[in-house]
């Protein structure tokens, strides 16, 4: 940030490519600060199309600090992260967003920031969204509920990764009809949700279920599916489940589990 301040008076003499390179190296926290240095630079940070929100970008450190061991401190860190995330998206001046990646243990208490993030991304044509909310802790964290209530009309989202989220029972998958790749990690899965997903997402080619909790016997029926990856070796739910797969165009399948009582594959 000190280097940015030194360049304040020289910004009009720098080529656009140099300014863009400088901004590409700033954390999101410092990127927002540049709007106070120059009116010209206010729009420069809108050139960043791939947005990653994690501890390094938002707080300048790589791991959850020791202060997060206690629940009050952990909640404080979550609140600060959500506030900064929401502020950044409200002030983001760019016309287009290509990808959004959040790698931090947000939960249902931060729905306002997460919903705002998704909505802003979709309005600006985002192709890829990753919501990675898993965190190893003994705290009772209520997962964010993925509902998608605010999207209408066509959208450009083709890649979605949900981690430690719950998909709402009222989820309308028609809003994800252009999806090509879906990754579910630590997400409860039941047949009605899976059936609606496969019926609606007619372009789905890649489907990954990683450490998901199967709430019932499941049947995956998808003529568009090309690649299927199922890994649930560490599930704590010991009840066996049956899984039927009907995929006439399937090219590859990776499967590992100690809890499914049977796997039936129909090509």
mmCIF file of N, CA and C in Angstrom, residues 157-213:
data_model
loop_
_atom_site.group_PDB
_atom_site.id
_atom_site.type_symbol
_atom_site.label_atom_id
_atom_site.label_comp_id
_atom_site.label_asym_id
_atom_site.label_seq_id
_atom_site.Cartn_x
_atom_site.Cartn_y
_atom_site.Cartn_z
ATOM 1 N N UNK A 157 -23.948 -18.841 -15.243
ATOM 2 C CA UNK A 157 -23.242 -19.709 -14.309
ATOM 3 C C UNK A 157 -23.119 -21.122 -14.872
ATOM 4 N N UNK A 158 -21.862 -21.589 -15.035
ATOM 5 C CA UNK A 158 -21.622 -22.935 -15.565
ATOM 6 C C UNK A 158 -20.894 -23.835 -14.572
ATOM 7 N N UNK A 159 -20.300 -23.250 -13.521
ATOM 8 C CA UNK A 159 -19.542 -24.030 -12.534
ATOM 9 C C UNK A 159 -19.959 -23.593 -11.134
ATOM 10 N N UNK A 160 -20.343 -24.558 -10.293
ATOM 11 C CA UNK A 160 -20.756 -24.250 -8.928
ATOM 12 C C UNK A 160 -20.172 -25.281 -7.972
ATOM 13 N N UNK A 161 -19.498 -24.803 -6.930
ATOM 14 C CA UNK A 161 -18.964 -25.664 -5.878
ATOM 15 C C UNK A 161 -19.515 -25.176 -4.548
ATOM 16 N N UNK A 162 -20.273 -26.025 -3.877
ATOM 17 C CA UNK A 162 -20.820 -25.718 -2.556
ATOM 18 C C UNK A 162 -20.155 -26.619 -1.531
ATOM 19 N N UNK A 163 -19.616 -26.021 -0.474
ATOM 20 C CA UNK A 163 -18.958 -26.781 0.583
ATOM 21 C C UNK A 163 -19.529 -26.374 1.934
ATOM 22 N N UNK A 164 -19.971 -27.378 2.693
ATOM 23 C CA UNK A 164 -20.571 -27.148 4.002
ATOM 24 C C UNK A 164 -21.750 -26.180 3.915
ATOM 25 N N UNK A 165 -22.621 -26.441 2.934
ATOM 26 C CA UNK A 165 -23.866 -25.690 2.764
ATOM 27 C C UNK A 165 -25.032 -26.667 2.832
ATOM 28 N N UNK A 166 -26.222 -26.145 2.998
ATOM 29 C CA UNK A 166 -27.445 -26.926 2.853
ATOM 30 C C UNK A 166 -28.207 -26.378 1.650
ATOM 31 N N UNK A 167 -28.682 -27.262 0.797
ATOM 32 C CA UNK A 167 -29.513 -26.842 -0.322
ATOM 33 C C UNK A 167 -30.961 -26.853 0.146
ATOM 34 N N UNK A 168 -31.622 -25.722 0.036
ATOM 35 C CA UNK A 168 -32.989 -25.583 0.552
ATOM 36 C C UNK A 168 -33.930 -26.540 -0.157
ATOM 37 N N UNK A 169 -34.913 -27.062 0.591
ATOM 38 C CA UNK A 169 -35.889 -27.990 0.019
ATOM 39 C C UNK A 169 -36.716 -27.323 -1.073
ATOM 40 N N UNK A 170 -36.841 -26.010 -1.015
ATOM 41 C CA UNK A 170 -37.624 -25.267 -2.006
ATOM 42 C C UNK A 170 -36.766 -24.740 -3.154
ATOM 43 N N UNK A 171 -35.554 -25.233 -3.259
ATOM 44 C CA UNK A 171 -34.636 -24.768 -4.299
ATOM 45 C C UNK A 171 -35.214 -24.990 -5.699
ATOM 46 N N UNK A 172 -35.174 -23.947 -6.516
ATOM 47 C CA UNK A 172 -35.643 -24.025 -7.896
ATOM 48 C C UNK A 172 -34.429 -24.179 -8.807
ATOM 49 N N UNK A 173 -34.170 -25.395 -9.261
ATOM 50 C CA UNK A 173 -32.971 -25.654 -10.044
ATOM 51 C C UNK A 173 -33.066 -25.119 -11.471
ATOM 52 N N UNK A 174 -34.239 -24.650 -11.887
ATOM 53 C CA UNK A 174 -34.339 -24.062 -13.214
ATOM 54 C C UNK A 174 -33.463 -22.821 -13.334
ATOM 55 N N UNK A 175 -33.119 -22.260 -12.213
ATOM 56 C CA UNK A 175 -32.243 -21.098 -12.199
ATOM 57 C C UNK A 175 -30.781 -21.492 -12.432
ATOM 58 N N UNK A 176 -30.506 -22.793 -12.465
ATOM 59 C CA UNK A 176 -29.149 -23.287 -12.718
ATOM 60 C C UNK A 176 -29.106 -24.139 -13.987
ATOM 61 N N UNK A 177 -29.978 -23.849 -14.920
ATOM 62 C CA UNK A 177 -30.140 -24.730 -16.071
ATOM 63 C C UNK A 177 -28.928 -24.743 -16.999
ATOM 64 N N UNK A 178 -28.051 -23.752 -16.905
ATOM 65 C CA UNK A 178 -26.861 -23.716 -17.755
ATOM 66 C C UNK A 178 -25.646 -24.374 -17.114
ATOM 67 N N UNK A 179 -25.827 -24.974 -15.942
ATOM 68 C CA UNK A 179 -24.719 -25.550 -15.196
ATOM 69 C C UNK A 179 -24.075 -26.706 -15.962
ATOM 70 N N UNK A 180 -22.727 -26.681 -16.029
ATOM 71 C CA UNK A 180 -21.960 -27.770 -16.630
ATOM 72 C C UNK A 180 -21.248 -28.614 -15.585
ATOM 73 N N UNK A 181 -20.819 -27.976 -14.508
ATOM 74 C CA UNK A 181 -20.077 -28.676 -13.460
ATOM 75 C C UNK A 181 -20.661 -28.326 -12.099
ATOM 76 N N UNK A 182 -20.952 -29.361 -11.301
ATOM 77 C CA UNK A 182 -21.457 -29.172 -9.944
ATOM 78 C C UNK A 182 -20.624 -30.011 -8.992
ATOM 79 N N UNK A 183 -20.071 -29.363 -7.956
ATOM 80 C CA UNK A 183 -19.290 -30.032 -6.924
ATOM 81 C C UNK A 183 -19.978 -29.790 -5.585
ATOM 82 N N UNK A 184 -20.365 -30.861 -4.920
ATOM 83 C CA UNK A 184 -20.974 -30.771 -3.590
ATOM 84 C C UNK A 184 -20.040 -31.436 -2.591
ATOM 85 N N UNK A 185 -19.608 -30.680 -1.592
ATOM 86 C CA UNK A 185 -18.715 -31.178 -0.556
ATOM 87 C C UNK A 185 -19.335 -30.928 0.813
ATOM 88 N N UNK A 186 -19.466 -31.981 1.604
ATOM 89 C CA UNK A 186 -20.058 -31.860 2.941
ATOM 90 C C UNK A 186 -21.467 -31.254 2.863
ATOM 91 N N UNK A 187 -22.232 -31.725 1.906
ATOM 92 C CA UNK A 187 -23.597 -31.246 1.693
ATOM 93 C C UNK A 187 -24.565 -32.413 1.857
ATOM 94 N N UNK A 188 -25.603 -32.291 2.688
ATOM 95 C CA UNK A 188 -26.619 -33.347 2.779
ATOM 96 C C UNK A 188 -27.363 -33.499 1.450
ATOM 97 N N UNK A 189 -27.543 -34.744 1.010
ATOM 98 C CA UNK A 189 -28.171 -35.009 -0.285
ATOM 99 C C UNK A 189 -29.313 -35.999 -0.095
ATOM 100 N N UNK A 190 -30.477 -35.664 -0.658
ATOM 101 C CA UNK A 190 -31.611 -36.592 -0.609
ATOM 102 C C UNK A 190 -32.221 -36.703 -2.000
ATOM 103 N N UNK A 191 -33.059 -37.720 -2.203
ATOM 104 C CA UNK A 191 -33.503 -38.090 -3.542
ATOM 105 C C UNK A 191 -34.303 -37.007 -4.244
ATOM 106 N N UNK A 192 -35.218 -36.351 -3.566
ATOM 107 C CA UNK A 192 -36.039 -35.341 -4.219
ATOM 108 C C UNK A 192 -35.178 -34.216 -4.783
ATOM 109 N N UNK A 193 -34.201 -33.778 -3.995
ATOM 110 C CA UNK A 193 -33.303 -32.730 -4.457
ATOM 111 C C UNK A 193 -32.501 -33.196 -5.662
ATOM 112 N N UNK A 194 -31.973 -34.415 -5.592
ATOM 113 C CA UNK A 194 -31.167 -34.951 -6.671
ATOM 114 C C UNK A 194 -31.990 -35.147 -7.940
ATOM 115 N N UNK A 195 -33.212 -35.594 -7.778
ATOM 116 C CA UNK A 195 -34.097 -35.812 -8.932
ATOM 117 C C UNK A 195 -34.403 -34.498 -9.645
ATOM 118 N N UNK A 196 -34.740 -33.464 -8.879
ATOM 119 C CA UNK A 196 -35.014 -32.153 -9.473
ATOM 120 C C UNK A 196 -33.778 -31.603 -10.170
ATOM 121 N N UNK A 197 -32.620 -31.795 -9.555
ATOM 122 C CA UNK A 197 -31.368 -31.320 -10.128
ATOM 123 C C UNK A 197 -31.098 -31.962 -11.475
ATOM 124 N N UNK A 198 -31.166 -33.294 -11.527
ATOM 125 C CA UNK A 198 -30.847 -34.017 -12.760
ATOM 126 C C UNK A 198 -31.867 -33.723 -13.856
ATOM 127 N N UNK A 199 -33.121 -33.538 -13.488
ATOM 128 C CA UNK A 199 -34.171 -33.274 -14.468
ATOM 129 C C UNK A 199 -34.018 -31.888 -15.079
ATOM 130 N N UNK A 200 -33.591 -30.925 -14.267
ATOM 131 C CA UNK A 200 -33.562 -29.531 -14.711
ATOM 132 C C UNK A 200 -32.248 -29.150 -15.379
ATOM 133 N N UNK A 201 -31.124 -29.600 -14.802
ATOM 134 C CA UNK A 201 -29.811 -29.208 -15.325
ATOM 135 C C UNK A 201 -29.439 -30.117 -16.498
ATOM 136 N N UNK A 202 -30.005 -29.841 -17.651
ATOM 137 C CA UNK A 202 -29.888 -30.728 -18.808
ATOM 138 C C UNK A 202 -28.522 -30.648 -19.482
ATOM 139 N N UNK A 203 -27.672 -29.709 -19.053
ATOM 140 C CA UNK A 203 -26.331 -29.584 -19.623
ATOM 141 C C UNK A 203 -25.245 -30.066 -18.651
ATOM 142 N N UNK A 204 -25.647 -30.617 -17.518
ATOM 143 C CA UNK A 204 -24.683 -31.034 -16.502
ATOM 144 C C UNK A 204 -23.794 -32.164 -17.031
ATOM 145 N N UNK A 205 -22.485 -31.929 -17.061
ATOM 146 C CA UNK A 205 -21.530 -32.900 -17.587
ATOM 147 C C UNK A 205 -20.635 -33.487 -16.498
ATOM 148 N N UNK A 206 -20.337 -32.705 -15.487
ATOM 149 C CA UNK A 206 -19.417 -33.133 -14.433
ATOM 150 C C UNK A 206 -20.108 -32.990 -13.082
ATOM 151 N N UNK A 207 -20.163 -34.089 -12.321
ATOM 152 C CA UNK A 207 -20.854 -34.088 -11.030
ATOM 153 C C UNK A 207 -19.956 -34.768 -10.010
ATOM 154 N N UNK A 208 -19.639 -34.037 -8.939
ATOM 155 C CA UNK A 208 -18.760 -34.546 -7.890
ATOM 156 C C UNK A 208 -19.481 -34.485 -6.557
ATOM 157 N N UNK A 209 -19.552 -35.618 -5.876
ATOM 158 C CA UNK A 209 -20.100 -35.709 -4.518
ATOM 159 C C UNK A 209 -18.967 -36.109 -3.601
ATOM 160 N N UNK A 210 -18.530 -35.176 -2.764
ATOM 161 C CA UNK A 210 -17.363 -35.403 -1.929
ATOM 162 C C UNK A 210 -17.721 -35.269 -0.456
ATOM 163 N N UNK A 211 -17.643 -36.374 0.283
ATOM 164 C CA UNK A 211 -17.952 -36.378 1.718
ATOM 165 C C UNK A 211 -19.368 -35.891 2.001
ATOM 166 N N UNK A 212 -20.289 -36.164 1.103
ATOM 167 C CA UNK A 212 -21.674 -35.740 1.296
ATOM 168 C C UNK A 212 -22.421 -36.739 2.183
ATOM 169 N N UNK A 213 -23.409 -36.252 2.879
ATOM 170 C CA UNK A 213 -24.245 -37.083 3.723
ATOM 171 C C UNK A 213 -25.474 -37.501 2.940
#
